[in-house]
Amino acid sequence: SVEQLESAGKSLEAILVPFAGLPPRLKTLLDDKHEKFKKLKVFSTHHNAAFTAEIAVALCLAAAKMLVPAHILLRNNDWSARGIPAEVGKVPQPMSMMILAGKTCLVMGYGEVGRRVAVAMKALGMHVLATRATGTAVATTAEGISVHPAKKLHSLLPRVHVLFICVPSTLETDGMISSVELDLLPKGAVLVNVGRGAVVDEQALYCALSPGGSLMSAGVDVWYNYPANHSEITSTPPSRKCDFSQLDNLVMSPHRGGGVGVKEAEDARLDMIAASLVSAGSVGRVDAMPSRINLEKGY
């Protein structure tokens, strides 16, 4: 709150956010309405980047292989997802799935999470493209990842079989994936979102996943509606506009990518905070801490 920042006095130089990104409430406090706080430097931690990337890859594999519907069928002793044994004289009709090797994926947001996702998908035999907001020209990394400026998104999408969204929610990224962008993807593409729900238009996503839509499947860890308190934890739909629970081709994860409360993740958070403070203390400057947030851009 304003009161908390004011109580810290004039000696307050920086704020270290104990997770990735800039909380909306803090951004509001630091905007033009509060001139006295504009000189504060804000830093974040990326302690959970590996965990979030792992969730992204898991969602991709589950969605591309239609693991959830196949799992549900087999729990009821139904092997039809396999397609065999087929009826005599008939061709096997297995459940659809995408073979990833040899196909192309695009990682939107080549940051701490996106880089890990890109390397993992490269290891699975995919051709990997990426976009980043700070790039002005195409660059190829040592791992063979082709990194493009974010403004080239539309020209890249027609080549992409799997789209990973790893960007934060900002004025520039909110609504970045609408029906226009989804229609640019090849028919039967897979979408994975571990960035923020607001980046993808929820109605457009629902329609693209519905029968006759352009997407084969999707895996989503970030949503449009969240429980406000513990009493709502078992009764809050992830969207107030669309009933995503009706879509068999959607793998739904309740924003677990950050590993909040998981001991390994919390230990990593504390280690990252300690390392940041040591960096500042060792030279006597707060700007020695890593991961400074650009307050104008919001990340």
Tab-separated table of C-alpha atoms in Angstrom:
chain	number	residue	atom	x	y	z
A	1	SER	CA	0.000	0.000	0.000
A	2	VAL	CA	0.985	3.672	-0.218
A	3	GLU	CA	1.203	3.725	3.575
A	4	GLN	CA	3.647	0.817	3.628
A	5	LEU	CA	5.894	2.436	1.031
A	6	GLU	CA	5.803	5.750	2.859
A	7	SER	CA	6.604	4.099	6.173
A	8	ALA	CA	9.834	2.770	4.678
A	9	GLY	CA	11.056	6.342	4.435
A	10	LYS	CA	13.328	8.056	1.950
A	11	SER	CA	15.985	5.387	2.335
A	12	LEU	CA	13.890	2.909	0.335
A	13	GLU	CA	15.628	2.441	-3.016
A	14	ALA	CA	14.280	-0.821	-4.357
A	15	ILE	CA	11.574	-3.460	-4.100
A	16	LEU	CA	12.352	-7.133	-4.668
A	17	VAL	CA	9.251	-9.008	-5.831
A	18	PRO	CA	9.541	-12.666	-4.696
A	19	PHE	CA	8.190	-14.071	-7.963
A	20	ALA	CA	8.303	-13.333	-11.690
A	21	GLY	CA	6.555	-10.266	-13.053
A	22	LEU	CA	5.122	-7.035	-11.709
A	23	PRO	CA	1.997	-7.326	-9.541
A	24	PRO	CA	-0.780	-5.070	-10.916
A	25	ARG	CA	-1.354	-3.439	-7.522
A	26	LEU	CA	2.308	-2.510	-7.199
A	27	LYS	CA	2.365	-1.176	-10.753
A	28	THR	CA	-0.572	1.068	-9.876
A	29	LEU	CA	1.283	2.417	-6.850
A	30	LEU	CA	4.330	3.182	-8.952
A	31	ASP	CA	2.565	4.867	-11.839
A	32	ASP	CA	2.328	8.601	-12.545
A	33	LYS	CA	-0.190	9.156	-9.753
A	34	HIS	CA	2.511	8.584	-7.156
A	35	GLU	CA	5.446	10.765	-8.200
A	36	LYS	CA	7.338	10.140	-4.953
A	37	PHE	CA	7.720	6.443	-5.821
A	38	LYS	CA	8.743	6.790	-9.461
A	39	LYS	CA	12.465	6.546	-8.664
A	40	LEU	CA	12.112	3.190	-6.949
A	41	LYS	CA	13.821	0.294	-8.705
A	42	VAL	CA	11.871	-2.960	-8.856
A	43	PHE	CA	13.363	-6.414	-9.269
A	44	SER	CA	11.804	-9.857	-9.550
A	45	THR	CA	12.967	-13.433	-9.124
A	46	HIS	CA	12.879	-16.173	-11.729
A	47	HIS	CA	13.352	-19.007	-9.269
A	48	ASN	CA	10.467	-20.952	-10.798
A	49	ALA	CA	11.475	-20.697	-14.462
A	50	ALA	CA	12.513	-24.352	-14.662
A	51	PHE	CA	9.296	-25.524	-12.991
A	52	THR	CA	7.129	-23.451	-15.317
A	53	ALA	CA	9.007	-24.728	-18.359
A	54	GLU	CA	8.477	-28.316	-17.186
A	55	ILE	CA	4.726	-27.702	-16.916
A	56	ALA	CA	4.753	-26.210	-20.431
A	57	VAL	CA	6.442	-29.277	-21.900
A	58	ALA	CA	4.147	-31.609	-19.937
A	59	LEU	CA	1.054	-29.787	-21.196
A	60	CYS	CA	2.370	-29.920	-24.759
A	61	LEU	CA	2.947	-33.667	-24.638
A	62	ALA	CA	-0.384	-34.353	-22.944
A	63	ALA	CA	-2.275	-32.219	-25.471
A	64	ALA	CA	-0.418	-33.425	-28.565
A	65	LYS	CA	-0.890	-37.071	-27.589
A	66	MET	CA	-4.464	-36.631	-26.284
A	67	LEU	CA	-3.370	-38.378	-23.098
A	68	VAL	CA	-6.261	-37.258	-20.898
A	69	PRO	CA	-9.148	-38.619	-23.005
A	70	ALA	CA	-7.174	-41.812	-23.700
A	71	HIS	CA	-6.518	-42.158	-19.967
A	72	ILE	CA	-10.207	-41.753	-19.146
A	73	LEU	CA	-11.183	-44.402	-21.692
A	74	LEU	CA	-8.694	-46.982	-20.439
A	75	ARG	CA	-9.751	-46.465	-16.822
A	76	ASN	CA	-13.075	-47.807	-18.065
A	77	ASN	CA	-11.371	-50.773	-19.826
A	78	ASP	CA	-11.820	-49.106	-23.226
A	79	TRP	CA	-8.803	-49.528	-25.547
A	80	SER	CA	-10.343	-47.748	-28.536
A	81	ALA	CA	-7.847	-44.848	-28.354
A	82	ARG	CA	-5.198	-47.322	-29.532
A	83	GLY	CA	-7.224	-48.252	-32.600
A	84	ILE	CA	-6.326	-51.934	-32.529
A	85	PRO	CA	-7.402	-54.689	-32.638
A	86	ALA	CA	-9.496	-53.348	-35.509
A	87	GLU	CA	-12.556	-55.024	-36.921
A	88	VAL	CA	-11.714	-57.675	-39.480
A	89	GLY	CA	-11.145	-56.094	-42.868
A	90	LYS	CA	-11.189	-52.538	-41.535
A	91	VAL	CA	-8.400	-49.976	-41.100
A	92	PRO	CA	-7.470	-49.118	-37.452
A	93	GLN	CA	-8.989	-45.834	-36.248
A	94	PRO	CA	-6.870	-44.672	-33.311
A	95	MET	CA	-7.477	-41.445	-31.416
A	96	SER	CA	-5.779	-38.486	-33.088
A	97	MET	CA	-2.366	-37.387	-31.880
A	98	MET	CA	0.456	-35.239	-33.210
A	99	ILE	CA	3.933	-36.589	-33.883
A	100	LEU	CA	6.186	-33.729	-32.779
A	101	ALA	CA	9.514	-34.775	-34.330
A	102	GLY	CA	10.122	-32.929	-37.582
A	103	LYS	CA	7.401	-30.352	-36.964
A	104	THR	CA	7.792	-26.688	-36.004
A	105	CYS	CA	7.044	-24.979	-32.718
A	106	LEU	CA	7.108	-21.303	-31.825
A	107	VAL	CA	7.947	-20.056	-28.347
A	108	MET	CA	6.436	-16.620	-27.763
A	109	GLY	CA	8.629	-14.997	-25.139
A	110	TYR	CA	12.265	-16.066	-25.214
A	111	GLY	CA	12.984	-15.336	-21.573
A	112	GLU	CA	13.900	-17.529	-18.620
A	113	VAL	CA	10.964	-19.885	-19.230
A	114	GLY	CA	10.899	-19.692	-23.008
A	115	ARG	CA	14.585	-20.561	-23.415
A	116	ARG	CA	14.137	-23.741	-21.405
A	117	VAL	CA	11.047	-24.735	-23.362
A	118	ALA	CA	12.830	-24.102	-26.666
A	119	VAL	CA	15.807	-26.300	-25.763
A	120	ALA	CA	13.526	-29.108	-24.553
A	121	MET	CA	11.473	-29.116	-27.751
A	122	LYS	CA	14.632	-29.002	-29.847
A	123	ALA	CA	15.760	-32.158	-28.039
A	124	LEU	CA	12.505	-33.822	-29.102
A	125	GLY	CA	13.362	-33.219	-32.742
A	126	MET	CA	11.248	-30.151	-33.431
A	127	HIS	CA	12.274	-27.148	-35.495
A	128	VAL	CA	12.132	-24.337	-32.930
A	129	LEU	CA	11.328	-20.691	-33.573
A	130	ALA	CA	11.032	-18.028	-30.879
A	131	THR	CA	10.049	-14.388	-30.560
A	132	ARG	CA	11.196	-11.760	-28.099
A	133	ALA	CA	10.119	-8.180	-27.605
A	134	THR	CA	13.662	-6.787	-27.402
A	135	GLY	CA	14.895	-8.272	-30.664
A	136	THR	CA	15.221	-6.223	-33.847
A	137	ALA	CA	16.729	-8.854	-36.143
A	138	VAL	CA	16.677	-12.632	-36.569
A	139	ALA	CA	19.340	-14.441	-34.558
A	140	THR	CA	20.250	-18.101	-34.264
A	141	THR	CA	21.393	-19.410	-30.881
A	142	ALA	CA	24.092	-21.981	-30.213
A	143	GLU	CA	21.319	-24.549	-29.734
A	144	GLY	CA	19.925	-23.811	-33.185
A	145	ILE	CA	16.901	-21.795	-32.025
A	146	SER	CA	15.814	-19.168	-34.556
A	147	VAL	CA	14.851	-16.060	-32.553
A	148	HIS	CA	12.745	-13.398	-34.279
A	149	PRO	CA	11.421	-9.942	-33.355
A	150	ALA	CA	7.947	-10.103	-31.808
A	151	LYS	CA	6.561	-7.969	-34.629
A	152	LYS	CA	7.170	-10.895	-37.025
A	153	LEU	CA	4.589	-13.063	-35.246
A	154	HIS	CA	2.019	-13.068	-38.052
A	155	SER	CA	4.553	-14.128	-40.665
A	156	LEU	CA	5.705	-17.035	-38.484
A	157	LEU	CA	2.355	-18.482	-37.395
A	158	PRO	CA	1.479	-20.260	-40.690
A	159	ARG	CA	4.586	-22.436	-40.192
A	160	VAL	CA	3.816	-23.384	-36.585
A	161	HIS	CA	2.335	-26.687	-35.417
A	162	VAL	CA	2.777	-26.014	-31.690
A	163	LEU	CA	2.487	-22.525	-30.192
A	164	PHE	CA	3.929	-21.931	-26.709
A	165	ILE	CA	2.909	-18.731	-24.946
A	166	CYS	CA	5.506	-17.723	-22.350
A	167	VAL	CA	5.003	-13.947	-22.273
A	168	PRO	CA	3.781	-11.870	-19.310
A	169	SER	CA	0.560	-9.881	-19.238
A	170	THR	CA	1.262	-6.308	-20.359
A	171	LEU	CA	-0.505	-3.633	-22.368
A	172	GLU	CA	1.316	-4.960	-25.443
A	173	THR	CA	0.650	-8.668	-24.910
A	174	ASP	CA	-2.913	-8.759	-23.566
A	175	GLY	CA	-5.150	-10.039	-26.353
A	176	MET	CA	-2.148	-10.701	-28.584
A	177	ILE	CA	-3.591	-14.085	-29.576
A	178	SER	CA	-7.080	-13.566	-30.957
A	179	SER	CA	-9.121	-15.409	-33.558
A	180	VAL	CA	-6.985	-13.710	-36.214
A	181	GLU	CA	-3.758	-15.251	-34.927
A	182	LEU	CA	-5.356	-18.646	-34.254
A	183	ASP	CA	-6.646	-18.755	-37.821
A	184	LEU	CA	-3.120	-18.155	-39.110
A	185	LEU	CA	-1.940	-21.414	-37.554
A	186	PRO	CA	-2.125	-24.589	-39.663
A	187	LYS	CA	-5.321	-26.570	-39.145
A	188	GLY	CA	-4.860	-29.005	-36.262
A	189	ALA	CA	-2.207	-27.043	-34.349
A	190	VAL	CA	-1.614	-27.295	-30.597
A	191	LEU	CA	-1.524	-24.303	-28.232
A	192	VAL	CA	0.156	-24.194	-24.799
A	193	ASN	CA	-0.217	-21.209	-22.468
A	194	VAL	CA	1.965	-20.827	-19.366
A	195	GLY	CA	2.268	-17.031	-19.684
A	196	ARG	CA	-0.948	-15.327	-18.619
A	197	GLY	CA	-4.559	-15.994	-19.515
A	198	ALA	CA	-5.141	-12.463	-20.776
A	199	VAL	CA	-2.668	-12.977	-23.627
A	200	VAL	CA	-5.156	-15.302	-25.361
A	201	ASP	CA	-8.704	-14.168	-26.062
A	202	GLU	CA	-10.831	-16.670	-24.142
A	203	GLN	CA	-13.777	-16.736	-26.544
A	204	ALA	CA	-11.452	-17.228	-29.496
A	205	LEU	CA	-9.664	-20.075	-27.699
A	206	TYR	CA	-12.931	-21.774	-26.811
A	207	CYS	CA	-14.177	-21.579	-30.399
A	208	ALA	CA	-10.878	-22.834	-31.810
A	209	LEU	CA	-11.059	-25.910	-29.546
A	210	SER	CA	-14.743	-26.600	-30.153
A	211	PRO	CA	-15.872	-29.105	-32.838
A	212	GLY	CA	-14.992	-27.677	-36.233
A	213	GLY	CA	-12.438	-25.310	-34.716
A	214	SER	CA	-8.902	-24.813	-35.975
A	215	LEU	CA	-6.958	-26.274	-33.036
A	216	MET	CA	-6.450	-29.979	-32.440
A	217	SER	CA	-5.859	-29.459	-28.735
A	218	ALA	CA	-4.399	-27.185	-26.088
A	219	GLY	CA	-2.782	-27.244	-22.662
A	220	VAL	CA	-3.406	-24.283	-20.366
A	221	ASP	CA	-1.998	-23.412	-16.939
A	222	VAL	CA	-3.100	-19.766	-16.712
A	223	TRP	CA	-6.709	-18.575	-16.686
A	224	TYR	CA	-9.269	-15.802	-16.719
A	225	ASN	CA	-10.968	-16.253	-13.359
A	226	TYR	CA	-9.412	-17.298	-10.048
A	227	PRO	CA	-10.690	-18.059	-6.533
A	228	ALA	CA	-10.701	-14.920	-4.391
A	229	ASN	CA	-10.199	-16.878	-1.157
A	230	HIS	CA	-9.943	-20.404	0.210
A	231	SER	CA	-13.700	-20.837	0.489
A	232	GLU	CA	-13.950	-20.562	-3.324
A	233	ILE	CA	-11.144	-23.013	-4.088
A	234	THR	CA	-13.465	-25.903	-4.996
A	235	SER	CA	-16.156	-23.934	-6.821
A	236	THR	CA	-14.508	-21.383	-9.121
A	237	PRO	CA	-14.670	-21.887	-12.904
A	238	PRO	CA	-11.503	-20.783	-14.756
A	239	SER	CA	-13.629	-18.590	-17.016
A	240	ARG	CA	-16.911	-16.785	-16.493
A	241	LYS	CA	-17.526	-16.561	-20.240
A	242	CYS	CA	-16.760	-20.058	-21.536
A	243	ASP	CA	-17.287	-23.534	-20.108
A	244	PHE	CA	-13.853	-24.965	-20.864
A	245	SER	CA	-14.683	-28.087	-18.847
A	246	GLN	CA	-16.773	-29.305	-21.796
A	247	LEU	CA	-13.749	-29.574	-24.089
A	248	ASP	CA	-12.174	-33.040	-24.172
A	249	ASN	CA	-9.209	-31.758	-26.189
A	250	LEU	CA	-8.130	-29.265	-23.533
A	251	VAL	CA	-5.666	-30.194	-20.772
A	252	MET	CA	-6.486	-27.941	-17.818
A	253	SER	CA	-3.948	-27.148	-15.091
A	254	PRO	CA	-4.852	-24.808	-12.181
A	255	HIS	CA	-1.838	-22.476	-12.484
A	256	ARG	CA	0.639	-24.904	-10.942
A	257	GLY	CA	3.617	-23.884	-13.064
A	258	GLY	CA	5.202	-21.770	-10.348
A	259	GLY	CA	5.206	-24.603	-7.837
A	260	VAL	CA	3.835	-22.363	-5.069
A	261	GLY	CA	4.063	-24.154	-1.728
A	262	VAL	CA	6.159	-27.024	-3.111
A	263	LYS	CA	9.253	-27.312	-0.913
A	264	GLU	CA	11.764	-27.406	-3.757
A	265	ALA	CA	10.189	-24.354	-5.344
A	266	GLU	CA	10.052	-22.400	-2.084
A	267	ASP	CA	13.668	-23.298	-1.298
A	268	ALA	CA	14.624	-22.032	-4.751
A	269	ARG	CA	12.703	-18.818	-4.091
A	270	LEU	CA	14.587	-18.210	-0.841
A	271	ASP	CA	17.917	-19.002	-2.507
A	272	MET	CA	17.167	-16.518	-5.290
A	273	ILE	CA	16.148	-13.789	-2.855
A	274	ALA	CA	19.305	-14.365	-0.820
A	275	ALA	CA	21.495	-14.296	-3.928
A	276	SER	CA	19.912	-11.028	-5.083
A	277	LEU	CA	20.450	-9.373	-1.703
A	278	VAL	CA	24.048	-10.595	-1.549
A	279	SER	CA	24.647	-9.158	-5.030
A	280	ALA	CA	23.421	-5.769	-3.863
A	281	GLY	CA	25.154	-5.885	-0.497
A	282	SER	CA	28.524	-6.971	-1.845
A	283	VAL	CA	28.932	-3.798	-3.904
A	284	GLY	CA	26.641	-1.465	-1.984
A	285	ARG	CA	24.273	-0.871	-4.925
A	286	VAL	CA	20.742	-2.175	-5.354
A	287	ASP	CA	21.073	-2.112	-9.126
A	288	ALA	CA	23.550	-4.988	-8.855
A	289	MET	CA	20.583	-7.302	-8.335
A	290	PRO	CA	19.488	-9.283	-11.408
A	291	SER	CA	16.097	-9.228	-13.142
A	292	ARG	CA	15.228	-5.543	-12.928
A	293	ILE	CA	11.686	-4.828	-14.130
A	294	ASN	CA	11.072	-2.174	-16.756
A	295	LEU	CA	8.134	-0.356	-15.131
A	296	GLU	CA	6.933	1.134	-18.420
A	297	LYS	CA	6.782	-2.249	-20.136
A	298	GLY	CA	5.638	-4.177	-17.059
A	299	TYR	CA	8.255	-6.939	-17.172
